[in-house]
Short mmCIF file of C-alpha atoms and ligand atoms in Angstrom, two decimals:
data_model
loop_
_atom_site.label_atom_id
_atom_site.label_comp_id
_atom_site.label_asym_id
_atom_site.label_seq_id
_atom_site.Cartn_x
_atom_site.Cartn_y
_atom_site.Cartn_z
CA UNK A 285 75.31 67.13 121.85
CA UNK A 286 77.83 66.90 125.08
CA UNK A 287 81.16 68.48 123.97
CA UNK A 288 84.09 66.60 124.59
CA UNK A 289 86.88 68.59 126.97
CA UNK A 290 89.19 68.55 123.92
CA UNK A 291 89.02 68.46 120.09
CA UNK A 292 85.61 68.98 120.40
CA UNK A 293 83.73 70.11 117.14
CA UNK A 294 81.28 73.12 117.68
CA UNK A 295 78.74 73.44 115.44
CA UNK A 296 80.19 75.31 113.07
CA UNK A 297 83.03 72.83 112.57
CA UNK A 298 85.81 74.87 114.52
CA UNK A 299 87.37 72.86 116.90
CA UNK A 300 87.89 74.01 120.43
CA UNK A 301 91.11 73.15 122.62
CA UNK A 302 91.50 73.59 126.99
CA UNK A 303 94.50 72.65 128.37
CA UNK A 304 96.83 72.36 125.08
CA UNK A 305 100.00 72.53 127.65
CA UNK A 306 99.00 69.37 129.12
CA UNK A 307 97.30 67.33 126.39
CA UNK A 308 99.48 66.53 124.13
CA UNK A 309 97.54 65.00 121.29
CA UNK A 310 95.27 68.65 121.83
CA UNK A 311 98.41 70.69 121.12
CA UNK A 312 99.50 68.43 118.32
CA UNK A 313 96.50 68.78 116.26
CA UNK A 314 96.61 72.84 116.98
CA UNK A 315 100.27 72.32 115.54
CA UNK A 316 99.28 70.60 112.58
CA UNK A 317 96.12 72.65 112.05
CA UNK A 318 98.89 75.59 111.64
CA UNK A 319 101.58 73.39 109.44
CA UNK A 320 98.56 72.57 106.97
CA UNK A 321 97.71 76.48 106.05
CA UNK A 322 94.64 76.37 108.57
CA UNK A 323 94.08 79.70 111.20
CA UNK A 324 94.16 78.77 114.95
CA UNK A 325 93.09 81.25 117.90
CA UNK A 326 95.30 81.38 120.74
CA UNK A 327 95.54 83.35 123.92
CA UNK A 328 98.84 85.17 124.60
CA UNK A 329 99.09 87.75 127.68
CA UNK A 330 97.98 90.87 126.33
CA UNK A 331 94.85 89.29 123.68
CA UNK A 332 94.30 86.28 121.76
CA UNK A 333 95.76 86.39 118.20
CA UNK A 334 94.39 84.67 115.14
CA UNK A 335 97.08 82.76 114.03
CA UNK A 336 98.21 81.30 110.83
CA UNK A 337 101.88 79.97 109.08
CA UNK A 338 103.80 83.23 108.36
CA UNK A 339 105.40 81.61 105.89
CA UNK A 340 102.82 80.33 104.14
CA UNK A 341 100.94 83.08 101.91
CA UNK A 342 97.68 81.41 101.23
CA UNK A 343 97.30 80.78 105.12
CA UNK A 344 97.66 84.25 105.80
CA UNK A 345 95.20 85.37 102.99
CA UNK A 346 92.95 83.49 105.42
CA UNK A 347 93.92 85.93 108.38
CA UNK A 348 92.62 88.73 106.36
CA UNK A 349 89.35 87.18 105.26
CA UNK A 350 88.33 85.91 107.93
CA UNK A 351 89.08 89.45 109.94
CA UNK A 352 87.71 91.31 106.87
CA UNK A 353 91.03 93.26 107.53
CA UNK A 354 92.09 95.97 104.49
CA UNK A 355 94.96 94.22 103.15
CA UNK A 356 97.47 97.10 103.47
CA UNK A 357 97.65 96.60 107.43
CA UNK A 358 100.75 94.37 108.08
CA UNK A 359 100.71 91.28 110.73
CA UNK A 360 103.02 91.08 113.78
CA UNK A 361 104.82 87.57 113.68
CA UNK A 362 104.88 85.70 116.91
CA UNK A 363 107.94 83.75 117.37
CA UNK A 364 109.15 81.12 120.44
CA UNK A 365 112.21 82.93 121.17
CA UNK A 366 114.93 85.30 120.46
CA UNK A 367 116.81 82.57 118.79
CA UNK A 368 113.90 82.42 116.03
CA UNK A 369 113.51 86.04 114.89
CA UNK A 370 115.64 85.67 112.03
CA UNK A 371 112.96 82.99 110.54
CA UNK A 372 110.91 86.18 109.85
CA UNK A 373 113.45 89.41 110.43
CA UNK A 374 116.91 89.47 108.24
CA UNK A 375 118.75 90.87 110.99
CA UNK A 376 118.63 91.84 114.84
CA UNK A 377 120.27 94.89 115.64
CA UNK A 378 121.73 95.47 119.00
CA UNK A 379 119.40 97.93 120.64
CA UNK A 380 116.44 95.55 120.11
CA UNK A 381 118.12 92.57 121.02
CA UNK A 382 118.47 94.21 124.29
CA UNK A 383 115.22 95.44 124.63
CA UNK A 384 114.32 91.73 123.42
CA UNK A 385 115.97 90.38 126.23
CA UNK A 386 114.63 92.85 128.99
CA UNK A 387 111.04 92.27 128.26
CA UNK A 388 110.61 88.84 126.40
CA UNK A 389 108.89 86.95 126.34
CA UNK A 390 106.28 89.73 126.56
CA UNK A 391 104.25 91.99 125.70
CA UNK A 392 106.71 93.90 123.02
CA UNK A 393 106.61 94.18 119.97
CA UNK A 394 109.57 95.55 117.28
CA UNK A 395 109.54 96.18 113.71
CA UNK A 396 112.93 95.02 111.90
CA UNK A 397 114.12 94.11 108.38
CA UNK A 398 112.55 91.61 106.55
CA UNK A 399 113.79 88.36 105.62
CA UNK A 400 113.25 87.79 102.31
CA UNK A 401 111.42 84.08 102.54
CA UNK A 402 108.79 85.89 104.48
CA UNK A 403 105.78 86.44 102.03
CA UNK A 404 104.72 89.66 101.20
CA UNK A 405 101.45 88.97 102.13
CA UNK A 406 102.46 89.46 105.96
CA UNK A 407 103.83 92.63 106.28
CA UNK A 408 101.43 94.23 103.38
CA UNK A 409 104.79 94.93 101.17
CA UNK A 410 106.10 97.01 103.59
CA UNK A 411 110.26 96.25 103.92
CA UNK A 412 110.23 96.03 107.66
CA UNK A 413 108.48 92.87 109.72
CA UNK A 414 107.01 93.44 113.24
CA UNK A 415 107.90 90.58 115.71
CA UNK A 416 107.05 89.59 119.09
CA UNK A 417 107.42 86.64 121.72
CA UNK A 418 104.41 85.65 123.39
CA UNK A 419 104.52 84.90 127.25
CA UNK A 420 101.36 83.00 127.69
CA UNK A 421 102.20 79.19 128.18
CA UNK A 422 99.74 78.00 125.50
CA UNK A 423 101.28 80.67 122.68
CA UNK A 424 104.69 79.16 123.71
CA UNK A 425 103.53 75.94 123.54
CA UNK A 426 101.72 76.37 120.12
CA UNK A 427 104.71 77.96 118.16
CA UNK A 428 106.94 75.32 119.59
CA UNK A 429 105.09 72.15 118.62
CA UNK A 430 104.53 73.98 115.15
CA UNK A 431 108.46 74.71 114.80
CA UNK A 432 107.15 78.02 112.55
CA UNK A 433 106.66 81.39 113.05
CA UNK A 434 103.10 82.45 113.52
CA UNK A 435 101.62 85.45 111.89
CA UNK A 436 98.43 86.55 114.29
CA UNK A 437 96.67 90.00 114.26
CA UNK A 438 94.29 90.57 117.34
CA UNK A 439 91.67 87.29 116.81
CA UNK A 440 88.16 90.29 116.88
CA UNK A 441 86.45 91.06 113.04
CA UNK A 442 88.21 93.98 112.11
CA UNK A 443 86.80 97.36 113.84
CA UNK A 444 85.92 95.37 116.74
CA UNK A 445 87.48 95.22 120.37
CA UNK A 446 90.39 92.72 120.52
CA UNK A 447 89.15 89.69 122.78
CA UNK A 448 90.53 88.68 126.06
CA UNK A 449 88.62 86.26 127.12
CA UNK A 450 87.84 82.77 125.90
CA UNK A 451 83.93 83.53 125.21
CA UNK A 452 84.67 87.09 123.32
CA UNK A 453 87.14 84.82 121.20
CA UNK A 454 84.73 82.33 120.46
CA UNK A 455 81.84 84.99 119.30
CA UNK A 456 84.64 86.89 117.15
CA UNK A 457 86.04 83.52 115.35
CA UNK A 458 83.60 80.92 115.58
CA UNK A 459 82.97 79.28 112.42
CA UNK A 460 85.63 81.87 110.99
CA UNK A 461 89.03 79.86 112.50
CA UNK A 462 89.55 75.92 112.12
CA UNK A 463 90.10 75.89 115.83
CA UNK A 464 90.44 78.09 119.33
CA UNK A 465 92.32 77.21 121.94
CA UNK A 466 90.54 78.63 125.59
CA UNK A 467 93.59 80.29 127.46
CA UNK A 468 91.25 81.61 130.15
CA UNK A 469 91.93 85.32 130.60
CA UNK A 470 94.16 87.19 129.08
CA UNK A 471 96.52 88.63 131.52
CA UNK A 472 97.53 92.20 130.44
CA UNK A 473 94.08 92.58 127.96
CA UNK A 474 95.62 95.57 125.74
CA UNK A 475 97.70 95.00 122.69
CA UNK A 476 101.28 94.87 122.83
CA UNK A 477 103.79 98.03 122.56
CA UNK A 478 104.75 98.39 119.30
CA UNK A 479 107.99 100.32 118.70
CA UNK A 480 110.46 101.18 115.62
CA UNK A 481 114.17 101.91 116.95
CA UNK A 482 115.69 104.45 114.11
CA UNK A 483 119.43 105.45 115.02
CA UNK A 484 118.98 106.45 117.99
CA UNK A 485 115.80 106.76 118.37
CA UNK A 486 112.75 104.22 119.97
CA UNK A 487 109.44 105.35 118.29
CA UNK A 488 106.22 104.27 120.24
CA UNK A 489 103.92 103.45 117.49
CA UNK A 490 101.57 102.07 119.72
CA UNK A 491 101.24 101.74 123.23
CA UNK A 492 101.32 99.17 125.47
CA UNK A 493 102.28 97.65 128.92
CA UNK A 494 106.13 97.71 128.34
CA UNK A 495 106.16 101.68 128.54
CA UNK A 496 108.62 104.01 127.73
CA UNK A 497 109.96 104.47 131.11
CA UNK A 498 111.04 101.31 131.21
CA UNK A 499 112.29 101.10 127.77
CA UNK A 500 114.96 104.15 128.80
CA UNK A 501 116.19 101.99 131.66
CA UNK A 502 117.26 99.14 129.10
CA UNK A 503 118.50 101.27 126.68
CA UNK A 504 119.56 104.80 128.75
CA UNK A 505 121.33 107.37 127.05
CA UNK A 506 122.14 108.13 123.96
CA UNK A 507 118.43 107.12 122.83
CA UNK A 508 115.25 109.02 122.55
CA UNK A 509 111.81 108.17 123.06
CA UNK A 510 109.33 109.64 120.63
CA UNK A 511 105.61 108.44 120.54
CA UNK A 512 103.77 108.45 117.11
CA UNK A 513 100.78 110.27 116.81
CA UNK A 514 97.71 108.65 116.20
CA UNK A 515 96.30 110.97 113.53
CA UNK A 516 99.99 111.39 111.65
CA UNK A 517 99.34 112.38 108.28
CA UNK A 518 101.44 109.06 106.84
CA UNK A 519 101.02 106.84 109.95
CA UNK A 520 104.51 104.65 110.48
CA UNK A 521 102.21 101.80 111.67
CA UNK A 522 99.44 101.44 109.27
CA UNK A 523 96.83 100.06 111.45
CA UNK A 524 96.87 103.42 113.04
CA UNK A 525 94.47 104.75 110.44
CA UNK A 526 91.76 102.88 110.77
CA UNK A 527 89.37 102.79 114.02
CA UNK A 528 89.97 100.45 116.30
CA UNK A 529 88.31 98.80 119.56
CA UNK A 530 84.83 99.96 119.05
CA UNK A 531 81.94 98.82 120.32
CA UNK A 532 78.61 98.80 119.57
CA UNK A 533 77.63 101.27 122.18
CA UNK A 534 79.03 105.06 121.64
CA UNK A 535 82.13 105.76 123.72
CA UNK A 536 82.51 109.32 125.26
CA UNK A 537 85.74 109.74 127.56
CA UNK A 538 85.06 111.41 131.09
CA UNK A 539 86.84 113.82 133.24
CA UNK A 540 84.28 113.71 135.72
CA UNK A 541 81.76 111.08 135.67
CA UNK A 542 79.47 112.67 138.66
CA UNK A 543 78.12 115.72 136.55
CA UNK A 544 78.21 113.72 133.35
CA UNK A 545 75.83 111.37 134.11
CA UNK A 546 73.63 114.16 135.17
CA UNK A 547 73.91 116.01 131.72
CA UNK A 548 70.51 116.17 130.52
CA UNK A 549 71.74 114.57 127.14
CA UNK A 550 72.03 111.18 128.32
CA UNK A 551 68.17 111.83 130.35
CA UNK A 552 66.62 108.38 128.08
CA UNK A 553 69.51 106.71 127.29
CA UNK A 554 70.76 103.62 128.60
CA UNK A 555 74.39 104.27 130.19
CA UNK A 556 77.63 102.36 130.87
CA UNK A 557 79.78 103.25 132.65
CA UNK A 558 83.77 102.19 132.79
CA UNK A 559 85.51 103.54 136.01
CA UNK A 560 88.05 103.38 138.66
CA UNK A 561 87.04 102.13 141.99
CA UNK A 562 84.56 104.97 143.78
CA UNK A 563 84.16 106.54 140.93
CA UNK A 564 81.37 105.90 139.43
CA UNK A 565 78.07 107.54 140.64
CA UNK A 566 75.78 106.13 142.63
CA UNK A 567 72.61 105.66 141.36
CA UNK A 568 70.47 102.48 141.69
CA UNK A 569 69.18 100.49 138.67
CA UNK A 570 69.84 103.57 136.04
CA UNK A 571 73.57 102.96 134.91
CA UNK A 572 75.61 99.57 134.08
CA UNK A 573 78.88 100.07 135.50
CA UNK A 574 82.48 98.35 135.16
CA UNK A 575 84.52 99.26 138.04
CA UNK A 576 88.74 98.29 138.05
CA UNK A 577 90.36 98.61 141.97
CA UNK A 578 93.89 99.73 139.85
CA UNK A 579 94.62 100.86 135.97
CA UNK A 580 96.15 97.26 135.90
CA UNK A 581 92.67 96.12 135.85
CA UNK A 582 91.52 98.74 133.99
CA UNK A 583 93.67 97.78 131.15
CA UNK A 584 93.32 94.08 131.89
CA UNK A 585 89.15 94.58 131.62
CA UNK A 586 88.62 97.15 129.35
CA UNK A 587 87.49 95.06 126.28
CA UNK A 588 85.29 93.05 128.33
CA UNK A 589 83.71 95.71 129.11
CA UNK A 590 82.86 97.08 126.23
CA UNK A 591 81.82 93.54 125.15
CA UNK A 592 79.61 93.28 128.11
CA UNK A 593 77.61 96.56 127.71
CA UNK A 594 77.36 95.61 124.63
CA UNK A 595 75.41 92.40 125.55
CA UNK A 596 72.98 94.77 127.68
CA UNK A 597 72.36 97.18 124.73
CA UNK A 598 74.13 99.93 126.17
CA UNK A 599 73.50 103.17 123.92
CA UNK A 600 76.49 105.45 125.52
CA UNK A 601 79.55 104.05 127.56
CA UNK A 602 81.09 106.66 129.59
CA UNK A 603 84.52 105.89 130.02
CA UNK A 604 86.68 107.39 132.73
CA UNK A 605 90.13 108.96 131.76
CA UNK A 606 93.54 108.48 133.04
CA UNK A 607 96.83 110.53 133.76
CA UNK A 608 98.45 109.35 130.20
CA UNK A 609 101.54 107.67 132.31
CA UNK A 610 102.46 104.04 132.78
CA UNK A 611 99.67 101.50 131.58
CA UNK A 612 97.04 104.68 131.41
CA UNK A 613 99.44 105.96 128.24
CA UNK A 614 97.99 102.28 126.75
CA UNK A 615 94.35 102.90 128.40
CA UNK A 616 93.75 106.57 126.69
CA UNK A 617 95.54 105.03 123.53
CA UNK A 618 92.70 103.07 123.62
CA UNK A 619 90.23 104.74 124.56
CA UNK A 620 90.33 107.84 122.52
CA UNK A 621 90.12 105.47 119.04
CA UNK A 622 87.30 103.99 121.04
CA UNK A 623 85.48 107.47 121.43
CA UNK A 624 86.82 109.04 118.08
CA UNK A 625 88.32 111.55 120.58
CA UNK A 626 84.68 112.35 121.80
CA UNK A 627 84.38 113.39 125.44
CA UNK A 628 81.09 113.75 127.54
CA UNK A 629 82.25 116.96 129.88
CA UNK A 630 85.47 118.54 128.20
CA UNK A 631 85.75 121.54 125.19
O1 TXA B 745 99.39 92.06 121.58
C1 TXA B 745 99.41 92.03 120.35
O2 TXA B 745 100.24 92.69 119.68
C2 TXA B 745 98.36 91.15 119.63
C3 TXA B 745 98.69 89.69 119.99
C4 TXA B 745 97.81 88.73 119.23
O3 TXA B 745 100.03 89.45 119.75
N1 TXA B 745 98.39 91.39 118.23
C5 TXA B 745 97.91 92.52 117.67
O4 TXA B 745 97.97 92.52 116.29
O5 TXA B 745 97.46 93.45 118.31
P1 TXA B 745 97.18 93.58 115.40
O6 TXA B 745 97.34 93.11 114.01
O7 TXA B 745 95.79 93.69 115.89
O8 TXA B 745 97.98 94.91 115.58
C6 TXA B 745 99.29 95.02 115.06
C7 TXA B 745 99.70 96.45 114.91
C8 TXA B 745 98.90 97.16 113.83
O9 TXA B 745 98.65 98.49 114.25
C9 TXA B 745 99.84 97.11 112.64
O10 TXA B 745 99.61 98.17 111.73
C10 TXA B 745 101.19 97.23 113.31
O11 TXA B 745 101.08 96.48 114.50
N2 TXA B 745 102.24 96.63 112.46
C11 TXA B 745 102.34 95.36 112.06
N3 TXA B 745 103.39 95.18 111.24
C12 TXA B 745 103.98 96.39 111.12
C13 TXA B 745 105.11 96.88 110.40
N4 TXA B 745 105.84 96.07 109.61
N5 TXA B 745 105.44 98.18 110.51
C14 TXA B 745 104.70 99.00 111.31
N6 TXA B 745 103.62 98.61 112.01
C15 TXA B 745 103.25 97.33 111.91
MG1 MG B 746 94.03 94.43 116.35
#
């Protein structure tokens, strides 16, 4: 069977979208797939979300099924624009409206107050709602046509590396989501920064590409900057806890990927390996390797990557580490849940 170029039913019965910002009957359905309590994928900047009404607690049951996520891990509610955070958040308090305004839409994300039509359901009973606006034109375009807020976790089964590209998205959600929508590429391809702002204090409870250099520049003094720890005893973000962005393949982080290839422990395996420009080892036909020219890319192909070696049947991915500053902060984030903290060469 030919597919058609839009509203096209896979085999499965999930529909596939291209273009949604410039076919409008495309993006309508999408919309009214979300306004009837179905889940839609849809690429935003940073990965594609699986999205569903927010306010609509039956539709977001579905989120959690079809992610198989544990039900006490909240959802981040996309909205269109500053002017719409109070459909989801009871109030906007000054600091984050600035930060709001610096970096949206983008890749931030805030946890504020809930409103109380949001269902419980979203935020897994937790008091405080975590919401972000999208830049990617389809996202925009999406929550728009639907007029509501859309709750959308990362669009991967849960465990799994977030997808940013149209082809991870479709082997995550496929016959899981009533439709996807193909966004090409996602631009950023790590999660957005997640922060709490307390007083006077911005609390980084997850890392991402709005850093917090240039969160201090918005806000300067009188405010702090304190990053959560991943391993916190009572994590303040609750999808902390649980293992993220791992793939098949075991990870092992890398100070020096030249002797670690050579380590006698790796003598039959087959080997990844995920690396800055030059840095990988040269030698023919043994390894698989991922090389990024900047940590931009890095960031921006790191789960594709992983998806990729998968595909070969890599048994050990050797993953390069970064100075934690700037995007690498988000990288090592990353890649240290990835590895369970395992590294090849290091004590
Ligand atoms: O870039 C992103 O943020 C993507 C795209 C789709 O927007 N979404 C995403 O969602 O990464 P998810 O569900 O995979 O990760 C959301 C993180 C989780 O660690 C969750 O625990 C945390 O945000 N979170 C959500 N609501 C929260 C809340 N009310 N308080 C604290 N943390 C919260
Ligand atoms: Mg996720």
């Amino acid at each position: 069977m030919t597919q058609k170029k839009n509203n096209s039913s896979a085999r499965t019965g999930t529909q596939i979208f291209r273009d949604i910002t410039k076919d409008a009957a495309a993006l309508k359905t999408a919309a009214e797939i979300i306004q009837s309590g179905g889940l839609v994928v849809f690429p935003t900047e940073t990965v594609y979300g699986l999205g569903a009404n927010a306010l609509d607690a039956g539709a977001v049951g579905r989120i959690f099924t079809a992610k198989g996520r544990p039900s006490d891990n909240p959802l981040i509610v996309h909205v269109s624009g500053i002017d719409q955070i109070l459909k989801a958040a009871s109030s906007l308090p000054t600091a984050a409206k600035l930060l709001f305004e610096a970096f949206s839409p983008g890749p931030l994300t805030i946890v504020l107050p809930k409103n109380e039509q949001l269902p419980d359901i979203v935020t897994a009973c937790l008091p405080n709602v975590a919401v972000r606006i999208p830049s990617h034109p389809a996202a925009l375009a999406l929550l728009k046509a639907s007029g509501l807020p859309i709750a959308a976790p990362s669009a991967n089964r849960s465990g799994r590396p977030s997808p940013t590209t149209f082809g991870m998205a479709l082997e995550e959600m496929n016959g899981r989501a009533d439709a996807i929508i193909d966004g090409g590429d996602c631009q950023i391809g790590l999660e957005s920064t997640v922060i709490t702002i307390i007083h006077n204090e911005v609390r980084i409870l997850r890392p991402g590409a709005v850093t917090d250099q240039m969160i201090v520049k918005v806000l300067g003094r009188p405010f702090t900057i304190s990053h959560a720890k991943a391993n916190d005893s009572k994590p303040q973000s609750p999808g902390m806890k649980y293992t993220h962005y791992k793939p098949k393949a075991e990870v092992l982080l890398c100070k020096n990927l030249q002797s670690a290839v050579l380590d006698i422990r790796f003598a039959s395996k087959s080997i990844g390996i995920i690396a800055l420009k030059n840095h990988a080892p040269q030698i023919q036909g043994t390894l698989s390797v991922k090389e990024f020219a900047t940590e931009n890319d890095y960031a921006k192909g790191l789960y594709k990557a992983f998806f990729e070696l998968d595909q070969i049947g890599c048994e050990i991915v050797l993953a390069e580490s970064l100075e934690e500053q700037g995007i690498g902060k988000a990288i090592m984030n990353r890649l240290l849940k990835a590895s369970g903290g395992s590294w090849a060469d290091k004590n």
